Amino acid sequence: MESEESKRNNLKAAKAAFQKLKTEWAKHPPNLDVCGQLLAELKVLLTELQFLHTKIDASEEELILARSCLEIGAQWSIAKKDTASFERYMKQLKCYYLDYKNKLPESAHMYPLLGLNLLFLLSQNRVAEFHIELELLPIDKILNNVYIQHPVSLEQYIMEGSYNKVHTAAHIVPDPTYAIFMESLIETLRNELARCLEKAYPKISVKGAMSILNLPNEKVLAQYSKTRNWVYSDGYYSFSGDVDEMSVDEEMPYVNVAKKMLQYAREMEMII
Amino acid sequence: MAAPSAEQSIIDVEMKNVDSPAEEVTDSEQKGSDASIILDIRENIRQIERGVATKESRFITRILRTILAIRKDLNSNILTSVVNGFYTHSASEKEFMLSFFDDQMEVESALVPVAGANAQRMRTAKNSSCPLLPEVDAYIHLLLILYLIDQSKYVAAQKCSDALMDKLSAHSRRTLDLIQARSFFYHMRAYELNDQLDACRPLFHAKLRTATLRNDFEGQAVLINCLLRSYLHYSLYDQADKLVSKSVFPETASNNEWARFLYYVGRIKAIRLEYTEAHTNLVQALRKAPQTTAVGFRQAVQKLVVTVELLLGDIPDRLIFREAAMRTALQPYFELTQAVRLGNLHTFSDVLNKFSAQFRLDKTFLMIIRLRHNVIKTGIRAIAASYSRITPENIARTLGLDSAQDAECIIAKAIRDGVLEAIIDPVNGYMQTKELVDIYCTAEPQIAFHERTAFCLELHNQSVKAMRYPPKSYGKDLESAEERREREQQDLELAKEMAEDEDDGFP
């Protein structure tokens, strides 16, 4: 009986703390430091309840409380631009979204957050994990849900190389929180594009480079070109990286051939 | 060890004597075939007892192989009489087993006396009061579960399987391992048919730990496969991948289990975009799978192989689509392959829409969506082969892309990925393909040759490993050496005798 009593008290305390957090979070703009503190306190309180899924018989109320708390936590980490903490919150949230799928009513924040997680993986270039996450979602949602569709089509554009479509997609994000990862994604893409340019063009005009790399003016371009060692001469940038690679290719791969031959010899020996 | 085996042989003799009158009782044809199956089962149970007594797993393996043949002919009549015959020691267990037939009792009531008459004879009076061997118990349970699954009584099958799992956990006998491994599989199957595949995961994890500690290889293999199946059913690729990387699949597992395992691993790798590894695993799975039966499994693997090959940028052999067993199942994939080969985005999306339901069912839909950029790549390559100079506008039009700027970026990426050898002229705005270098001047032929040699060597090694040697065959050599010595001795004696004879010949 005593444990029952203490459990109820814990739940009450957690609820009160959650209300506090909720009102703080709803303010425009919320005080992030206060929220962080409240979150930390709340998490301690939640561990007293069924937070860590050691038993199956947690009440719906507790689960929803924990879930909403984690959702705010994830959004808070986005606002703080703390990606590591966002990843942690998402990992914890996934249990609530997937394992308790049949027990809990669907959360309104579920798809925006899952989409955000996908975008996060994409911006970190963790494509394998991206696809694993994707397999967990029902196909209809992947094709029709705005929040999920956005990162999915982005991934497709990147794979096939239509980078300028990514740039246009960057301006029509389904949720303002997506912007933070879009920035880092575009940064990665720019480097990728620059590498493509070096390979595909012998030289490129300032205007062309600007439009392809999606840079606002010549000054920024000039700065960027310096980081990649591009040479500027009358209106064109030319690239020098290629020449070295060619000479490496020309060399005979002695070591490789010798290794292969030895391997063959060993295998033949085993067969005979 | 000698005493029980002697007892065993006495039982054997006794049982044979009893069998003949039992056969005479059943006169109609149906009863006759039933009786012969009961006989088979009884014979099998005797084999199991022998296997346990001699601690030889060979007998049990053989019994488990016949289980599928018996499964086809099982009916409630057979099972009731087997249960009645063998569960003579405990009324509660017998009742539990018979409770699964409740609804049919009235129909069978006429046959019960017959079964009752058999009951005393299935086991000798001396043995009938002592409990059954756990192996025999598990075997009868297994037959019952199979019957219930075939009768679509899934809830009952699950209940029966749960009871079996409880019983099995109580024992720790090495002779039980093989039957236990088989029971795990059907336990999983019963839960799967009830759509509760996730519910048996904790049990299997616990059992896997025990099996690993006890070096129960067959059990390990079956359990790992069951767990993987359960994870993949719910698309939990992350967990499945971790399980594969953290556990070691036993070398000595049977070919069927290997085939399953390789298929699951191939699937995981394909999702993780490790296509080359996925391909090797899947091809191995196809090779290890039974070649004449298991059509469903081979179809599933082949579908995945085709998808992965396309993702690798290869075009699968046309021959595999022609095989009789595969033709209808692979039709969607055949059309998909054609779309990719032509490099036309419109045909590709047509195929995607037409067969989307099928692809979703096969769980390949998301992988096929990934194919889109492969289609574009093939298209670009075809264009580069036929034009030496072309503007991005024209490329966009031919491939069905949205704009010229898209096309320019896509070409740039294709060049960087090494899909084609070309440069883009920024001044005049066209793509110019580079003159093809003589491919025989590069290391390309050597690499291709190496790939094939490596494949052949790998194939050879795998088939050497797959060969089975009869157990204790080295004993034969020893015997023959002994024999030779004996023969030589005899030869020597003969020679001596002959010499003596010769001596005698000369007085």
PDB file of C-alpha atoms in Angstrom, chain B residues 178-412:
ATOM      1  CA  LEU B 178      17.433 -31.047 -31.530  1.00  0.00           C
ATOM      2  CA  ILE B 179      13.759 -31.518 -30.714  1.00  0.00           C
ATOM      3  CA  GLN B 180      13.868 -28.357 -28.665  1.00  0.00           C
ATOM      4  CA  ALA B 181      15.287 -26.390 -31.596  1.00  0.00           C
ATOM      5  CA  ARG B 182      12.444 -27.583 -33.783  1.00  0.00           C
ATOM      6  CA  SER B 183       9.941 -26.692 -31.072  1.00  0.00           C
ATOM      7  CA  PHE B 184      11.262 -23.128 -30.984  1.00  0.00           C
ATOM      8  CA  PHE B 185      10.549 -22.739 -34.648  1.00  0.00           C
ATOM      9  CA  TYR B 186       6.947 -23.882 -34.360  1.00  0.00           C
ATOM     10  CA  HIS B 187       6.504 -21.855 -31.198  1.00  0.00           C
ATOM     11  CA  MET B 188       7.469 -18.810 -33.205  1.00  0.00           C
ATOM     12  CA  ARG B 189       5.189 -19.906 -36.037  1.00  0.00           C
ATOM     13  CA  ALA B 190       2.202 -20.272 -33.708  1.00  0.00           C
ATOM     14  CA  TYR B 191       2.745 -16.784 -32.354  1.00  0.00           C
ATOM     15  CA  GLU B 192       3.250 -15.411 -35.837  1.00  0.00           C
ATOM     16  CA  LEU B 193      -0.050 -16.856 -37.005  1.00  0.00           C
ATOM     17  CA  ASN B 194      -1.734 -15.212 -34.038  1.00  0.00           C
ATOM     18  CA  ASP B 195      -0.041 -11.975 -35.050  1.00  0.00           C
ATOM     19  CA  GLN B 196       1.847 -11.711 -31.768  1.00  0.00           C
ATOM     20  CA  LEU B 197       5.329 -12.288 -33.059  1.00  0.00           C
ATOM     21  CA  ASP B 198       6.789  -9.694 -30.725  1.00  0.00           C
ATOM     22  CA  ALA B 199       5.455 -11.497 -27.649  1.00  0.00           C
ATOM     23  CA  CYS B 200       7.872 -14.426 -27.825  1.00  0.00           C
ATOM     24  CA  ARG B 201      11.000 -12.289 -28.173  1.00  0.00           C
ATOM     25  CA  PRO B 202      11.954 -12.134 -24.467  1.00  0.00           C
ATOM     26  CA  LEU B 203      11.690 -15.918 -24.179  1.00  0.00           C
ATOM     27  CA  PHE B 204      13.873 -16.440 -27.234  1.00  0.00           C
ATOM     28  CA  HIS B 205      16.498 -14.013 -25.992  1.00  0.00           C
ATOM     29  CA  ALA B 206      16.699 -15.932 -22.729  1.00  0.00           C
ATOM     30  CA  LYS B 207      16.845 -19.248 -24.569  1.00  0.00           C
ATOM     31  CA  LEU B 208      19.539 -17.955 -26.908  1.00  0.00           C
ATOM     32  CA  ARG B 209      21.707 -17.108 -23.926  1.00  0.00           C
ATOM     33  CA  THR B 210      21.315 -20.617 -22.552  1.00  0.00           C
ATOM     34  CA  ALA B 211      21.854 -22.244 -25.929  1.00  0.00           C
ATOM     35  CA  THR B 212      25.055 -20.269 -26.456  1.00  0.00           C
ATOM     36  CA  LEU B 213      26.373 -21.270 -23.054  1.00  0.00           C
ATOM     37  CA  ARG B 214      25.605 -24.925 -23.682  1.00  0.00           C
ATOM     38  CA  ASN B 215      27.066 -24.973 -27.196  1.00  0.00           C
ATOM     39  CA  ASP B 216      23.694 -26.074 -28.524  1.00  0.00           C
ATOM     40  CA  PHE B 217      24.445 -25.075 -32.117  1.00  0.00           C
ATOM     41  CA  GLU B 218      21.180 -26.106 -33.691  1.00  0.00           C
ATOM     42  CA  GLY B 219      19.225 -24.278 -31.009  1.00  0.00           C
ATOM     43  CA  GLN B 220      21.381 -21.171 -31.436  1.00  0.00           C
ATOM     44  CA  ALA B 221      20.838 -21.136 -35.184  1.00  0.00           C
ATOM     45  CA  VAL B 222      17.084 -21.567 -34.939  1.00  0.00           C
ATOM     46  CA  LEU B 223      16.760 -18.973 -32.202  1.00  0.00           C
ATOM     47  CA  ILE B 224      18.815 -16.351 -34.008  1.00  0.00           C
ATOM     48  CA  ASN B 225      16.706 -16.867 -37.100  1.00  0.00           C
ATOM     49  CA  CYS B 226      13.461 -16.671 -35.144  1.00  0.00           C
ATOM     50  CA  LEU B 227      14.550 -13.436 -33.518  1.00  0.00           C
ATOM     51  CA  LEU B 228      15.652 -11.941 -36.827  1.00  0.00           C
ATOM     52  CA  ARG B 229      12.383 -12.919 -38.395  1.00  0.00           C
ATOM     53  CA  SER B 230      10.492 -11.289 -35.591  1.00  0.00           C
ATOM     54  CA  TYR B 231      12.521  -8.085 -35.871  1.00  0.00           C
ATOM     55  CA  LEU B 232      12.243  -7.877 -39.622  1.00  0.00           C
ATOM     56  CA  HIS B 233       8.505  -8.530 -39.448  1.00  0.00           C
ATOM     57  CA  TYR B 234       8.157  -5.278 -37.560  1.00  0.00           C
ATOM     58  CA  SER B 235      10.831  -3.548 -39.669  1.00  0.00           C
ATOM     59  CA  LEU B 236      13.113  -3.176 -36.660  1.00  0.00           C
ATOM     60  CA  TYR B 237      16.271  -3.181 -38.761  1.00  0.00           C
ATOM     61  CA  ASP B 238      18.322  -1.387 -36.161  1.00  0.00           C
ATOM     62  CA  GLN B 239      17.757  -4.086 -33.554  1.00  0.00           C
ATOM     63  CA  ALA B 240      18.196  -6.860 -36.110  1.00  0.00           C
ATOM     64  CA  ASP B 241      21.498  -5.384 -37.246  1.00  0.00           C
ATOM     65  CA  LYS B 242      22.728  -5.201 -33.661  1.00  0.00           C
ATOM     66  CA  LEU B 243      21.719  -8.804 -33.040  1.00  0.00           C
ATOM     67  CA  VAL B 244      23.651  -9.953 -36.099  1.00  0.00           C
ATOM     68  CA  SER B 245      26.758  -8.021 -35.129  1.00  0.00           C
ATOM     69  CA  LYS B 246      26.680  -9.152 -31.487  1.00  0.00           C
ATOM     70  CA  SER B 247      26.005 -12.850 -31.973  1.00  0.00           C
ATOM     71  CA  VAL B 248      27.907 -15.524 -33.834  1.00  0.00           C
ATOM     72  CA  PHE B 249      25.934 -17.766 -36.124  1.00  0.00           C
ATOM     73  CA  PRO B 250      27.188 -21.327 -35.539  1.00  0.00           C
ATOM     74  CA  GLU B 251      29.285 -22.777 -38.378  1.00  0.00           C
ATOM     75  CA  THR B 252      27.746 -26.205 -38.002  1.00  0.00           C
ATOM     76  CA  ALA B 253      24.142 -25.127 -38.404  1.00  0.00           C
ATOM     77  CA  SER B 254      22.130 -26.984 -41.010  1.00  0.00           C
ATOM     78  CA  ASN B 255      21.971 -25.660 -44.548  1.00  0.00           C
ATOM     79  CA  ASN B 256      18.367 -24.570 -44.219  1.00  0.00           C
ATOM     80  CA  GLU B 257      19.104 -22.448 -41.200  1.00  0.00           C
ATOM     81  CA  TRP B 258      22.107 -20.975 -42.978  1.00  0.00           C
ATOM     82  CA  ALA B 259      19.956 -20.083 -45.967  1.00  0.00           C
ATOM     83  CA  ARG B 260      17.453 -18.311 -43.746  1.00  0.00           C
ATOM     84  CA  PHE B 261      20.157 -16.484 -41.847  1.00  0.00           C
ATOM     85  CA  LEU B 262      21.930 -15.324 -45.001  1.00  0.00           C
ATOM     86  CA  TYR B 263      18.638 -14.058 -46.397  1.00  0.00           C
ATOM     87  CA  TYR B 264      17.914 -12.035 -43.284  1.00  0.00           C
ATOM     88  CA  VAL B 265      21.424 -10.596 -43.232  1.00  0.00           C
ATOM     89  CA  GLY B 266      21.157  -9.746 -46.916  1.00  0.00           C
ATOM     90  CA  ARG B 267      17.944  -7.907 -46.221  1.00  0.00           C
ATOM     91  CA  ILE B 268      19.456  -5.879 -43.415  1.00  0.00           C
ATOM     92  CA  LYS B 269      22.497  -4.972 -45.490  1.00  0.00           C
ATOM     93  CA  ALA B 270      20.310  -3.922 -48.409  1.00  0.00           C
ATOM     94  CA  ILE B 271      18.372  -1.547 -46.162  1.00  0.00           C
ATOM     95  CA  ARG B 272      21.662  -0.157 -44.854  1.00  0.00           C
ATOM     96  CA  LEU B 273      22.754   0.550 -48.442  1.00  0.00           C
ATOM     97  CA  GLU B 274      25.604  -1.959 -48.268  1.00  0.00           C
ATOM     98  CA  TYR B 275      24.569  -3.446 -51.561  1.00  0.00           C
ATOM     99  CA  THR B 276      27.678  -5.443 -52.402  1.00  0.00           C
ATOM    100  CA  GLU B 277      27.566  -7.332 -49.115  1.00  0.00           C
ATOM    101  CA  ALA B 278      23.826  -7.769 -49.412  1.00  0.00           C
ATOM    102  CA  HIS B 279      24.304  -9.284 -52.838  1.00  0.00           C
ATOM    103  CA  THR B 280      26.918 -11.818 -51.735  1.00  0.00           C
ATOM    104  CA  ASN B 281      24.753 -12.877 -48.803  1.00  0.00           C
ATOM    105  CA  LEU B 282      21.637 -13.275 -50.886  1.00  0.00           C
ATOM    106  CA  VAL B 283      23.367 -15.264 -53.608  1.00  0.00           C
ATOM    107  CA  GLN B 284      24.768 -17.566 -50.929  1.00  0.00           C
ATOM    108  CA  ALA B 285      21.294 -17.941 -49.439  1.00  0.00           C
ATOM    109  CA  LEU B 286      19.952 -18.933 -52.827  1.00  0.00           C
ATOM    110  CA  ARG B 287      22.670 -21.524 -53.194  1.00  0.00           C
ATOM    111  CA  LYS B 288      22.141 -23.016 -49.744  1.00  0.00           C
ATOM    112  CA  ALA B 289      18.367 -23.209 -50.101  1.00  0.00           C
ATOM    113  CA  PRO B 290      16.839 -26.522 -51.214  1.00  0.00           C
ATOM    114  CA  GLN B 291      16.877 -26.553 -55.012  1.00  0.00           C
ATOM    115  CA  THR B 292      13.627 -28.346 -55.759  1.00  0.00           C
ATOM    116  CA  THR B 293      11.349 -27.447 -52.863  1.00  0.00           C
ATOM    117  CA  ALA B 294      10.975 -24.209 -50.882  1.00  0.00           C
ATOM    118  CA  VAL B 295       9.751 -22.285 -53.916  1.00  0.00           C
ATOM    119  CA  GLY B 296       8.345 -19.500 -51.775  1.00  0.00           C
ATOM    120  CA  PHE B 297      11.662 -18.884 -50.069  1.00  0.00           C
ATOM    121  CA  ARG B 298      13.569 -18.897 -53.329  1.00  0.00           C
ATOM    122  CA  GLN B 299      11.112 -16.470 -54.865  1.00  0.00           C
ATOM    123  CA  ALA B 300      11.469 -14.089 -51.948  1.00  0.00           C
ATOM    124  CA  VAL B 301      15.258 -14.239 -52.156  1.00  0.00           C
ATOM    125  CA  GLN B 302      15.275 -13.845 -55.917  1.00  0.00           C
ATOM    126  CA  LYS B 303      13.070 -10.751 -55.723  1.00  0.00           C
ATOM    127  CA  LEU B 304      15.516  -9.175 -53.330  1.00  0.00           C
ATOM    128  CA  VAL B 305      18.486 -10.231 -55.439  1.00  0.00           C
ATOM    129  CA  VAL B 306      17.014  -8.525 -58.490  1.00  0.00           C
ATOM    130  CA  THR B 307      16.335  -5.336 -56.556  1.00  0.00           C
ATOM    131  CA  VAL B 308      19.814  -5.253 -55.071  1.00  0.00           C
ATOM    132  CA  GLU B 309      21.442  -5.944 -58.422  1.00  0.00           C
ATOM    133  CA  LEU B 310      19.542  -3.048 -59.931  1.00  0.00           C
ATOM    134  CA  LEU B 311      20.622  -0.822 -57.061  1.00  0.00           C
ATOM    135  CA  LEU B 312      24.206  -1.885 -57.716  1.00  0.00           C
ATOM    136  CA  GLY B 313      23.765  -0.660 -61.257  1.00  0.00           C
ATOM    137  CA  ASP B 314      23.832  -4.152 -62.790  1.00  0.00           C
ATOM    138  CA  ILE B 315      21.162  -5.596 -64.997  1.00  0.00           C
ATOM    139  CA  PRO B 316      20.111  -9.070 -63.796  1.00  0.00           C
ATOM    140  CA  ASP B 317      20.349 -12.013 -66.133  1.00  0.00           C
ATOM    141  CA  ARG B 318      17.279 -12.518 -68.268  1.00  0.00           C
ATOM    142  CA  LEU B 319      17.463 -16.244 -67.611  1.00  0.00           C
ATOM    143  CA  ILE B 320      16.254 -15.992 -64.007  1.00  0.00           C
ATOM    144  CA  PHE B 321      12.980 -14.448 -65.119  1.00  0.00           C
ATOM    145  CA  ARG B 322      12.326 -17.381 -67.428  1.00  0.00           C
ATOM    146  CA  GLU B 323      12.495 -20.153 -64.827  1.00  0.00           C
ATOM    147  CA  ALA B 324       9.103 -21.841 -64.511  1.00  0.00           C
ATOM    148  CA  ALA B 325       8.810 -21.481 -60.742  1.00  0.00           C
ATOM    149  CA  MET B 326       9.836 -17.849 -60.847  1.00  0.00           C
ATOM    150  CA  ARG B 327       8.142 -16.473 -63.896  1.00  0.00           C
ATOM    151  CA  THR B 328       4.830 -15.215 -62.516  1.00  0.00           C
ATOM    152  CA  ALA B 329       6.243 -14.139 -59.165  1.00  0.00           C
ATOM    153  CA  LEU B 330       9.023 -12.123 -60.780  1.00  0.00           C
ATOM    154  CA  GLN B 331       6.905 -10.478 -63.496  1.00  0.00           C
ATOM    155  CA  PRO B 332       6.765  -7.074 -61.734  1.00  0.00           C
ATOM    156  CA  TYR B 333      10.513  -7.181 -61.240  1.00  0.00           C
ATOM    157  CA  PHE B 334      11.030  -8.090 -64.864  1.00  0.00           C
ATOM    158  CA  GLU B 335       9.177  -4.988 -66.012  1.00  0.00           C
ATOM    159  CA  LEU B 336      11.067  -2.941 -63.458  1.00  0.00           C
ATOM    160  CA  THR B 337      14.359  -4.220 -64.820  1.00  0.00           C
ATOM    161  CA  GLN B 338      13.336  -3.257 -68.316  1.00  0.00           C
ATOM    162  CA  ALA B 339      12.426   0.244 -67.210  1.00  0.00           C
ATOM    163  CA  VAL B 340      15.792   0.683 -65.518  1.00  0.00           C
ATOM    164  CA  ARG B 341      17.628  -0.727 -68.508  1.00  0.00           C
ATOM    165  CA  LEU B 342      15.995   1.745 -70.860  1.00  0.00           C
ATOM    166  CA  GLY B 343      16.726   4.604 -68.485  1.00  0.00           C
ATOM    167  CA  ASN B 344      13.323   6.148 -69.007  1.00  0.00           C
ATOM    168  CA  LEU B 345      11.858   7.843 -65.961  1.00  0.00           C
ATOM    169  CA  HIS B 346       8.310   7.753 -67.292  1.00  0.00           C
ATOM    170  CA  THR B 347       8.225   3.990 -67.775  1.00  0.00           C
ATOM    171  CA  PHE B 348       9.851   3.634 -64.375  1.00  0.00           C
ATOM    172  CA  SER B 349       7.119   5.544 -62.574  1.00  0.00           C
ATOM    173  CA  ASP B 350       4.485   3.699 -64.595  1.00  0.00           C
ATOM    174  CA  VAL B 351       5.835   0.367 -63.375  1.00  0.00           C
ATOM    175  CA  LEU B 352       6.082   1.741 -59.865  1.00  0.00           C
ATOM    176  CA  ASN B 353       2.417   2.730 -59.863  1.00  0.00           C
ATOM    177  CA  LYS B 354       1.245  -0.431 -61.549  1.00  0.00           C
ATOM    178  CA  PHE B 355       2.855  -2.825 -59.088  1.00  0.00           C
ATOM    179  CA  SER B 356       3.062  -0.654 -56.002  1.00  0.00           C
ATOM    180  CA  ALA B 357       0.762  -2.975 -54.022  1.00  0.00           C
ATOM    181  CA  GLN B 358       2.954  -5.969 -54.858  1.00  0.00           C
ATOM    182  CA  PHE B 359       6.161  -4.138 -53.997  1.00  0.00           C
ATOM    183  CA  ARG B 360       4.719  -3.050 -50.680  1.00  0.00           C
ATOM    184  CA  LEU B 361       3.778  -6.618 -49.905  1.00  0.00           C
ATOM    185  CA  ASP B 362       7.341  -7.736 -50.657  1.00  0.00           C
ATOM    186  CA  LYS B 363       8.682  -4.903 -48.500  1.00  0.00           C
ATOM    187  CA  THR B 364      10.862  -3.758 -51.368  1.00  0.00           C
ATOM    188  CA  PHE B 365       8.893  -0.607 -52.167  1.00  0.00           C
ATOM    189  CA  LEU B 366      11.204   1.816 -50.411  1.00  0.00           C
ATOM    190  CA  MET B 367      14.242   0.205 -51.979  1.00  0.00           C
ATOM    191  CA  ILE B 368      12.669   0.498 -55.394  1.00  0.00           C
ATOM    192  CA  ILE B 369      12.013   4.183 -54.834  1.00  0.00           C
ATOM    193  CA  ARG B 370      15.767   4.501 -54.304  1.00  0.00           C
ATOM    194  CA  LEU B 371      16.234   3.144 -57.820  1.00  0.00           C
ATOM    195  CA  ARG B 372      15.131   6.445 -59.343  1.00  0.00           C
ATOM    196  CA  HIS B 373      18.623   7.849 -59.551  1.00  0.00           C
ATOM    197  CA  ASN B 374      19.899   4.618 -61.067  1.00  0.00           C
ATOM    198  CA  VAL B 375      17.396   5.070 -63.865  1.00  0.00           C
ATOM    199  CA  ILE B 376      18.739   8.552 -64.483  1.00  0.00           C
ATOM    200  CA  LYS B 377      22.318   7.329 -64.445  1.00  0.00           C
ATOM    201  CA  THR B 378      21.644   4.647 -67.026  1.00  0.00           C
ATOM    202  CA  GLY B 379      19.885   7.243 -69.153  1.00  0.00           C
ATOM    203  CA  ILE B 380      22.813   9.620 -68.982  1.00  0.00           C
ATOM    204  CA  ARG B 381      25.226   6.870 -69.809  1.00  0.00           C
ATOM    205  CA  ALA B 382      23.199   5.925 -72.874  1.00  0.00           C
ATOM    206  CA  ILE B 383      23.156   9.540 -74.029  1.00  0.00           C
ATOM    207  CA  ALA B 384      26.875   9.958 -73.449  1.00  0.00           C
ATOM    208  CA  ALA B 385      27.510   6.880 -75.533  1.00  0.00           C
ATOM    209  CA  SER B 386      25.525   8.146 -78.488  1.00  0.00           C
ATOM    210  CA  TYR B 387      26.316  11.894 -78.514  1.00  0.00           C
ATOM    211  CA  SER B 388      29.675  13.516 -78.346  1.00  0.00           C
ATOM    212  CA  ARG B 389      28.145  16.911 -77.642  1.00  0.00           C
ATOM    213  CA  ILE B 390      24.731  17.701 -76.218  1.00  0.00           C
ATOM    214  CA  THR B 391      23.161  20.621 -74.373  1.00  0.00           C
ATOM    215  CA  PRO B 392      21.605  20.158 -70.924  1.00  0.00           C
ATOM    216  CA  GLU B 393      18.227  21.253 -72.340  1.00  0.00           C
ATOM    217  CA  ASN B 394      18.211  18.293 -74.682  1.00  0.00           C
ATOM    218  CA  ILE B 395      19.238  15.892 -71.936  1.00  0.00           C
ATOM    219  CA  ALA B 396      16.463  17.163 -69.689  1.00  0.00           C
ATOM    220  CA  ARG B 397      13.960  16.595 -72.484  1.00  0.00           C
ATOM    221  CA  THR B 398      15.154  13.082 -73.345  1.00  0.00           C
ATOM    222  CA  LEU B 399      15.265  11.867 -69.753  1.00  0.00           C
ATOM    223  CA  GLY B 400      12.058  13.551 -68.666  1.00  0.00           C
ATOM    224  CA  LEU B 401      13.736  15.860 -66.137  1.00  0.00           C
ATOM    225  CA  ASP B 402      12.170  19.109 -64.969  1.00  0.00           C
ATOM    226  CA  SER B 403      14.685  21.725 -66.062  1.00  0.00           C
ATOM    227  CA  ALA B 404      18.010  22.243 -67.807  1.00  0.00           C
ATOM    228  CA  GLN B 405      19.626  23.411 -64.599  1.00  0.00           C
ATOM    229  CA  ASP B 406      18.664  20.156 -62.939  1.00  0.00           C
ATOM    230  CA  ALA B 407      20.223  18.288 -65.806  1.00  0.00           C
ATOM    231  CA  GLU B 408      23.452  20.259 -65.448  1.00  0.00           C
ATOM    232  CA  CYS B 409      23.765  19.427 -61.767  1.00  0.00           C
ATOM    233  CA  ILE B 410      22.910  15.801 -62.354  1.00  0.00           C
ATOM    234  CA  ILE B 411      25.557  15.500 -65.050  1.00  0.00           C
ATOM    235  CA  ALA B 412      28.096  17.138 -62.773  1.00  0.00           C
TER     236      ALA B 412
END
